[in-house]
């Protein structure tokens, strides 16, 4: 998952968490809801995007 890194605190908050989940919507309708994921890595790409990596808990 790649998120814009407009807020530097967002990355720090994600690094402190142990698990996360995400939902995918299109036109207001829920298409997919992830299972709980264990955070394994966060990093910023050269263009400033925040990359979050995790695996099912």
Coordinates of C-alpha atoms in Angstrom, one line a residue:
X1 CA 0.0 0.0 0.0
X2 CA 1.3 3.4 -0.9
X3 CA 0.0 6.5 0.9
X4 CA 0.9 10.2 0.3
X5 CA 3.3 11.4 3.0
X6 CA 1.8 14.9 3.4
X7 CA 1.8 14.6 7.2
X8 CA 5.2 13.5 8.7
X9 CA 3.4 12.5 11.9
X10 CA 1.5 9.9 9.9
X11 CA 4.6 7.8 9.3
X12 CA 5.7 8.0 12.9
X13 CA 2.2 7.0 14.1
X14 CA 2.3 4.0 11.7
X15 CA 5.7 3.0 12.9
X16 CA 4.4 2.9 16.5
X17 CA 1.5 0.7 15.7
X18 CA 1.7 -3.1 15.8
X19 CA -1.1 -3.8 13.4
X20 CA -3.4 -2.1 10.9
X21 CA -6.1 -2.7 8.4
X22 CA -7.4 -0.9 5.3
X23 CA -10.6 -0.6 3.4
X24 CA -10.9 0.0 -0.4
X25 CA -13.9 2.0 -1.6
X26 CA -15.2 2.9 -5.1
X27 CA -18.0 5.5 -5.5
X28 CA -18.7 5.2 -1.8
X29 CA -19.2 1.4 -1.9
X30 CA -16.9 -0.9 0.1
X31 CA -15.1 -3.2 -2.3
X32 CA -12.6 -4.8 0.1
X33 CA -11.7 -4.8 3.8
X34 CA -8.3 -6.3 4.7
X35 CA -7.8 -8.7 7.6
X36 CA -5.7 -7.4 10.5
X37 CA -2.2 -6.9 9.3
X38 CA 1.1 -6.9 11.3
X39 CA 3.3 -4.0 10.3
X40 CA 6.7 -5.1 9.1
X41 CA 8.1 -2.0 7.3
X42 CA 7.5 1.7 6.5
X43 CA 9.6 3.8 4.2
X44 CA 9.4 6.9 2.0
X45 CA 10.0 6.7 -1.8
X46 CA 12.1 9.2 -3.7
X47 CA 8.9 11.1 -4.7
X48 CA 7.7 11.3 -1.0
X49 CA 5.1 8.6 -1.1
X50 CA 4.8 6.5 2.1
X51 CA 5.0 2.8 1.6
X52 CA 3.6 0.5 4.3
X53 CA 4.3 -3.3 4.3
X54 CA 2.5 -5.8 6.4
X55 CA 1.3 -9.4 6.5
X56 CA -1.9 -11.1 7.9
X57 CA -1.8 -11.4 11.7

